[in-house]
XYZ file of C-alpha atoms in Angstrom:
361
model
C 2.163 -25.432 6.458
C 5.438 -26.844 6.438
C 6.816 -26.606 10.723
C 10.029 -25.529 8.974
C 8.415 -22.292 7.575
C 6.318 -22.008 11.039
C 9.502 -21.686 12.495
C 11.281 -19.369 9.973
C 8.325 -16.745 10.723
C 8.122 -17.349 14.440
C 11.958 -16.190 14.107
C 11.810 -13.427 11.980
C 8.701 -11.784 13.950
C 11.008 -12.375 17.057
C 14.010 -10.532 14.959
C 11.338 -7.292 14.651
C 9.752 -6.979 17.865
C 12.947 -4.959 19.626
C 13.007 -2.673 16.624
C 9.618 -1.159 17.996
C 10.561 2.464 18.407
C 7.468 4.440 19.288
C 7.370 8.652 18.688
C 8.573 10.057 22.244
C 7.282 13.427 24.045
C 10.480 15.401 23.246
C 9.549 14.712 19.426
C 5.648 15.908 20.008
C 6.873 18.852 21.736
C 8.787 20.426 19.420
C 6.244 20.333 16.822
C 4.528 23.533 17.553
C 6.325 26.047 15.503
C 3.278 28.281 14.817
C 2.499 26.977 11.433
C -0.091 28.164 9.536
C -2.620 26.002 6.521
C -1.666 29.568 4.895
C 2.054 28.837 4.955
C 1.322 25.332 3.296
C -0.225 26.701 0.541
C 2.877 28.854 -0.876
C 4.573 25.344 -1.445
C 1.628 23.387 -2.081
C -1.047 22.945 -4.976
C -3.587 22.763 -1.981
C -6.148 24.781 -0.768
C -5.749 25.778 2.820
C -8.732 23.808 3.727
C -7.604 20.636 1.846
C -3.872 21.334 3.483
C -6.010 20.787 7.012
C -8.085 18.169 5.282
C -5.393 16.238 4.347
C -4.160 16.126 8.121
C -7.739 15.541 9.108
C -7.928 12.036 7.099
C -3.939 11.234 8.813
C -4.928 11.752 11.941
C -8.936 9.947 11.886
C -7.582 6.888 9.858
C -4.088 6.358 12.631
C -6.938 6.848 15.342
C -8.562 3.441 14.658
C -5.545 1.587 15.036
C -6.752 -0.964 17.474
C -9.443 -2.039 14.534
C -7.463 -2.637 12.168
C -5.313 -4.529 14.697
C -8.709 -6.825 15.884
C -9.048 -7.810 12.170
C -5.306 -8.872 12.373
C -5.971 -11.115 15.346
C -8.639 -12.600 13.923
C -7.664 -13.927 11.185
C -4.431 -15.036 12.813
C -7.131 -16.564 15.548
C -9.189 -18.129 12.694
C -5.956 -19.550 11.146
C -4.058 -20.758 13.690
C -0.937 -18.263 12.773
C 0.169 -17.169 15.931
C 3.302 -16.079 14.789
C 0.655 -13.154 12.967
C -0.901 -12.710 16.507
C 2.583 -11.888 17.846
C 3.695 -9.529 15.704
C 0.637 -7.917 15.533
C 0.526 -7.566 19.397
C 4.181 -7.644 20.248
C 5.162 -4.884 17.301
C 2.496 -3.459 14.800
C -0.408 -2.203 16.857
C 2.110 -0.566 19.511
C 3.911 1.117 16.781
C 0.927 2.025 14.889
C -0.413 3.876 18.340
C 2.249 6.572 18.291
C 1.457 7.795 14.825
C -2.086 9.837 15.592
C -0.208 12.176 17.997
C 2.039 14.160 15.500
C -1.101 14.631 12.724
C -2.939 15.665 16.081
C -0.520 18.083 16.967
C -0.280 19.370 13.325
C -3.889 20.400 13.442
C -3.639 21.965 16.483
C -0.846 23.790 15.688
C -2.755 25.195 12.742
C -5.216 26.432 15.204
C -8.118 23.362 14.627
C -9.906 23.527 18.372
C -8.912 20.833 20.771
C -12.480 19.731 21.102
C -13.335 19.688 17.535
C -10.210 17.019 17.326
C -11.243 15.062 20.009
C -14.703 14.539 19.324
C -13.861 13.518 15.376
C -12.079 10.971 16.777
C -14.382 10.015 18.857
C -17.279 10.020 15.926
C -14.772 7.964 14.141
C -14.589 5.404 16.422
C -17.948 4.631 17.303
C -19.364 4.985 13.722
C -16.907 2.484 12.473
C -16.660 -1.083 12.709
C -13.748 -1.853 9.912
C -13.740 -5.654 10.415
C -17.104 -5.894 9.272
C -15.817 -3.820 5.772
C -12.343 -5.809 5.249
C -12.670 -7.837 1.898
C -9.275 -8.308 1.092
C -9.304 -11.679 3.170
C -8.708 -13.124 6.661
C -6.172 -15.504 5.789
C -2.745 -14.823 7.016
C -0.906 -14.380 3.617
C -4.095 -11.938 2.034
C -3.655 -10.329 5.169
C 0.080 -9.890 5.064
C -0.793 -8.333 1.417
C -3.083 -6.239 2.490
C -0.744 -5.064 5.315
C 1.610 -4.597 2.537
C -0.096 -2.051 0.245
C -1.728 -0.392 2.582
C 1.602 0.726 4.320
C 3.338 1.547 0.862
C 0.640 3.677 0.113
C 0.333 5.541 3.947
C 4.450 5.657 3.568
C 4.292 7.573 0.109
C 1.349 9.931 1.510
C 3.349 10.920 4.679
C 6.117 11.514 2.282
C 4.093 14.251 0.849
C 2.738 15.463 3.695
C 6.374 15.768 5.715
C 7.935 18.427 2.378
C 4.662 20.603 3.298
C 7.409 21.700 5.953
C 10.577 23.153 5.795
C 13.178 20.193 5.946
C 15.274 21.863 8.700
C 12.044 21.985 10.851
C 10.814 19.853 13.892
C 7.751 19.146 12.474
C 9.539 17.444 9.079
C 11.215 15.449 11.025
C 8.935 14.319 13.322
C 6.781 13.142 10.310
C 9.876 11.270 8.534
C 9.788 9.511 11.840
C 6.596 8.233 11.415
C 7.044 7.431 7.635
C 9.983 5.749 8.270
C 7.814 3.207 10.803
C 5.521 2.683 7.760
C 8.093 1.868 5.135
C 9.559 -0.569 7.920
C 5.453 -1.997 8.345
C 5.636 -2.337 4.454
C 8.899 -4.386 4.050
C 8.021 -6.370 7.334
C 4.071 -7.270 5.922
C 6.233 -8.138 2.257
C 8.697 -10.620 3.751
C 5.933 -12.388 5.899
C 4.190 -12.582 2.328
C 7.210 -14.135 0.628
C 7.979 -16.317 3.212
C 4.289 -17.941 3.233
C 3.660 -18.209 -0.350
C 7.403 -19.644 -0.530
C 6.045 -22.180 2.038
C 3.132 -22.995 0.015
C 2.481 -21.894 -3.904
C -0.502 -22.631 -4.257
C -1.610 -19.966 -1.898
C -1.036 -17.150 -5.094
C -4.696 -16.806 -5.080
C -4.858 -15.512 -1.661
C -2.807 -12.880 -2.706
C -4.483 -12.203 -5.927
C -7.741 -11.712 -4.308
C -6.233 -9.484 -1.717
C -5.303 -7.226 -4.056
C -8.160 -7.091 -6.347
C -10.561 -6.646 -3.265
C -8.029 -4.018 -1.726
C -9.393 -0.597 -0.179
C -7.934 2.263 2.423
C -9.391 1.821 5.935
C -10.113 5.237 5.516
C -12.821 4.020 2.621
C -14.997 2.927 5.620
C -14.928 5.719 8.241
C -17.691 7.831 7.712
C -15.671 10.866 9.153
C -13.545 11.306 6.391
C -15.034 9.227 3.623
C -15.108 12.140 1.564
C -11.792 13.563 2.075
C -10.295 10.023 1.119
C -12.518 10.276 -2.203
C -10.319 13.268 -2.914
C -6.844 11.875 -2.213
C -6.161 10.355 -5.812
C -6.819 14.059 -7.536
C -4.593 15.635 -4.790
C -1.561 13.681 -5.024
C -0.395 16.245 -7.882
C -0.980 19.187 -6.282
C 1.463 17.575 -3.429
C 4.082 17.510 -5.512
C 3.144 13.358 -6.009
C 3.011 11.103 -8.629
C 0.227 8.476 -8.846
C 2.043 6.482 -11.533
C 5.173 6.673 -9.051
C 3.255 5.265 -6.163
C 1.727 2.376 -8.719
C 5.717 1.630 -9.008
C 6.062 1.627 -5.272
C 3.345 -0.937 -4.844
C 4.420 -3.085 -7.986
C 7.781 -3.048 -6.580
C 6.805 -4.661 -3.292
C 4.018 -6.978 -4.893
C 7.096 -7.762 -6.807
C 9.540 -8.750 -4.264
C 6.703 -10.785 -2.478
C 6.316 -12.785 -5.502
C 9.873 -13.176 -6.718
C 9.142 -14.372 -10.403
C 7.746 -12.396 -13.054
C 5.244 -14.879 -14.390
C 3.148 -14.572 -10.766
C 3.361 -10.655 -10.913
C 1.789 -11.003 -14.467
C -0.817 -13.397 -13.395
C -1.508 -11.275 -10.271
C -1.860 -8.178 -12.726
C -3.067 -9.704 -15.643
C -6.566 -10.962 -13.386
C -6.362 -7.993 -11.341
C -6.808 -5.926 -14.555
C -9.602 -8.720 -15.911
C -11.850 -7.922 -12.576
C -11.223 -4.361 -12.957
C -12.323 -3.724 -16.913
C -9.951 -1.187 -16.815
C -7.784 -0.584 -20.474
C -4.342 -3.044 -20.293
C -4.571 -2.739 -24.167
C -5.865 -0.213 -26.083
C -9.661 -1.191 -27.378
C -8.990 -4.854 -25.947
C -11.497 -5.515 -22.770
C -9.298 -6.886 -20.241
C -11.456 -10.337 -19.804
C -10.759 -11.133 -23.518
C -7.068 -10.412 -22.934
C -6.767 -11.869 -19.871
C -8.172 -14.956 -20.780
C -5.805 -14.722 -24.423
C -3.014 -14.659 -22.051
C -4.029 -17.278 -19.976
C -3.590 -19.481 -22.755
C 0.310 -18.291 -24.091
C 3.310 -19.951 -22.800
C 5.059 -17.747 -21.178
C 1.807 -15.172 -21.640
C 1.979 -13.965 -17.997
C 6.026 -13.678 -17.530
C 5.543 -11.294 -20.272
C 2.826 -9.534 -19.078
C 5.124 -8.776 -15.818
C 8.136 -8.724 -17.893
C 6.635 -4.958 -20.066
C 4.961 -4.383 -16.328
C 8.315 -4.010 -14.267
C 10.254 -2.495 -17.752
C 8.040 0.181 -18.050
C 7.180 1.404 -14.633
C 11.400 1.684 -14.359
C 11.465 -1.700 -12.385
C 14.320 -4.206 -14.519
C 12.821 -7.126 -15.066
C 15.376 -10.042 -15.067
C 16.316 -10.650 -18.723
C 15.914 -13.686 -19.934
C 18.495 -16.097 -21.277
C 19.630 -16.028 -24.989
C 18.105 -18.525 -27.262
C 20.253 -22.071 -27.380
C 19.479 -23.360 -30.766
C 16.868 -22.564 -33.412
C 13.895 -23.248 -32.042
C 14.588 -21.339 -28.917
C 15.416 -18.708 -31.528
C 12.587 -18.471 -33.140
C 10.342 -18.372 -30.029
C 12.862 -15.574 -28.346
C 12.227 -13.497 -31.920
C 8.059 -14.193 -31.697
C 8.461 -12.908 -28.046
C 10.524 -9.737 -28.951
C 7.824 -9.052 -31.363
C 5.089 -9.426 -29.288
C 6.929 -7.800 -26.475
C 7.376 -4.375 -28.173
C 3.793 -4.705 -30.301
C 2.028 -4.940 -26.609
C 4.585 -1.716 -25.305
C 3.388 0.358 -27.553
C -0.435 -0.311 -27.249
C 0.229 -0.689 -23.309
C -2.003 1.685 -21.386
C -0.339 1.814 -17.595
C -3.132 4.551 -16.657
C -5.503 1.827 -17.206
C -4.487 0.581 -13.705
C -4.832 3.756 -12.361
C -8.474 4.146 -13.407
C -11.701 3.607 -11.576
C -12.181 -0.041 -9.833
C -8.105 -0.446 -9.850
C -5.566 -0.821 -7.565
C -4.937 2.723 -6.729
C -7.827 4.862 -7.319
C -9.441 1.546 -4.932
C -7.786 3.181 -2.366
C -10.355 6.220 -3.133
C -13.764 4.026 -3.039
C -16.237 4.839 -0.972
C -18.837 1.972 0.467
């Protein structure tokens, strides 16, 4: 990689490190306000044991931390990228180690036994190895992507979780503390992306396979396996939206990429791998490969992506003479045919990008 982009990196890791800002004792204090899973329920689609539940897979999945942080350091070790090592060191992982405390003090305050917490964690721990499970990729950019949708996704579910509680309470406000760390995690992990593929094109692919091959830590921790199997089907009864979070995570793939053709390459294969519905009765291999083969094919494809998930795509400029005329009318045609037949729960199916985040090994 070009020593100019190196350096650009090297400073904008430097630029994050003094934001660290870890959850202090005055915050985990004031979290006990006696309430109860019952309480949760009156303003929640939950049942009282999926309230704790939920709380339960917060708490396991911020306990392994240091893990996810090894994989991290590996492939920054493998790759050379110690401007990866350094942020990883200097601002993730300490960051990242003052989120467990507030789910932990959650559960306790909802009466879970002190014990019971400790030795999940503990369980946790020593029955996972998460390196061993990461397929997303140990170069620095998949990893960066990874890093990317995985916070966007932990950000949106700590969103839900915080309006359990009253806003005026301690315990909200704790938690928008921590989800405010993640949505910080997500924008950091997007800019390293940009800046990398930026550096280098051809590197797309890295990306691409990152996100096909994505899954939640919490996928591999036997602990809580099956309450992360359960997460997709609960985001509704939090008062969530799972096409809303697909717009979240499109919106940062997005700004990684900057250019709609990429984004509709990166979904157009992701779909392909997936089998999932893009089109109406059109298997997603036949269409992607159709695509493949269309100028312009994949801007489009991220073009009705971006327009209909409420994301403006950038329009494109007016025809200059007849020919560019006639190919702006063949794409207008084209462009509201494939809106109509366009099937965005497809991506939210099995073996896709979000209901991935519910796979178990």
């Amino acid at each position: 990689m070009d020593p100019t982009y190196k350096s650009k990196m090297t400073t904008y890791v430097n630029e994050q490190i003094p934001k660290l800002k870890t959850v202090n004792n005055d915050d985990l204090e004031s979290m006990f306000e006696n309430f109860s899973p019952d309480q949760i329920v009156e303003t929640s689609g939950l049942t009282a044991e999926e309230v704790v539940d939920s709380f339960r897979l917060s708490l396991i999945t911020e306990s392994l931390t240091e893990q996810y942080s090894e994989t991290y350091k590996l492939g920054a070790k493998m790759f050379g990228a110690e401007w990866l090592n350094d942020y990883v060191v200097g601002f993730w992982e300490p960051d990242e180690n003052g989120h467990a405390d507030p789910f932990k003090n959650i559960l306790l305050d909802f009466g879970v036994d002190q014990k019971v917490i400790t030795d999940e964690i503990n369980e946790a721990k020593h029955t996972t190895d998460y390196k061993i499970h990461h397929e997303a990729g140990f170069s620095p950019i998949a990893l960066t992507t990874y890093g990317m949708i995985q916070e966007c996704i932990t950000d949106y579910w700590y969103e839900l979780q915080r309006d359990f509680f009253p806003k005026s309470s301690n315990t909200n406000k704790v938690i928008s503390k921590v989800k405010g760390r993640e949505a910080l995690h997500t924008v950091q992990f997007r800019d390293l992306t940009a800046f990398q593929l930026e550096a280098d094109p051809s590197l797309l692919p890295e990306i691409i396979h990152s996100t096909i091959n994505f899954s939640m830590p919490s996928n591999h921790i036997p602990v809580v396996q099956d309450i992360e199997a359960k997460t997709q089907e609960w985001l509704p009864k939090m008062d969530g939206d799972v096409t809303e979070l697909l717009r979240r995570i499109i919106f940062h793939i997005n700004g990684s990429l900057n250019d709609k053709t990429r984004l509709g390459q990166l979904l157009t294969e992701y779909a392909s791998a997936s089998e999932s519905r893009f089109l109406s009765l059109v298997p997603n291999h036949v269409l992607s490969g159709a695509i493949s083969h269309v100028k312009g094919g994949y801007g489009l494809v991220g073009e009705i992506i971006l327009e209909q998930l409420g994301l403006t795509a950038s329009e494109p400029d007016m025809p200059k003479d007849f020919n560019e005329s006639i190919q702006f009318k063949i794409k207008s045609i084209l462009k509201r045919w494939a809106i109509k037949r366009m099937d965005l729960e497809g991506l939210l199916h099995s073996n896709n990008l979000i209901a991935s985040t519910q796979q178990n090994d």
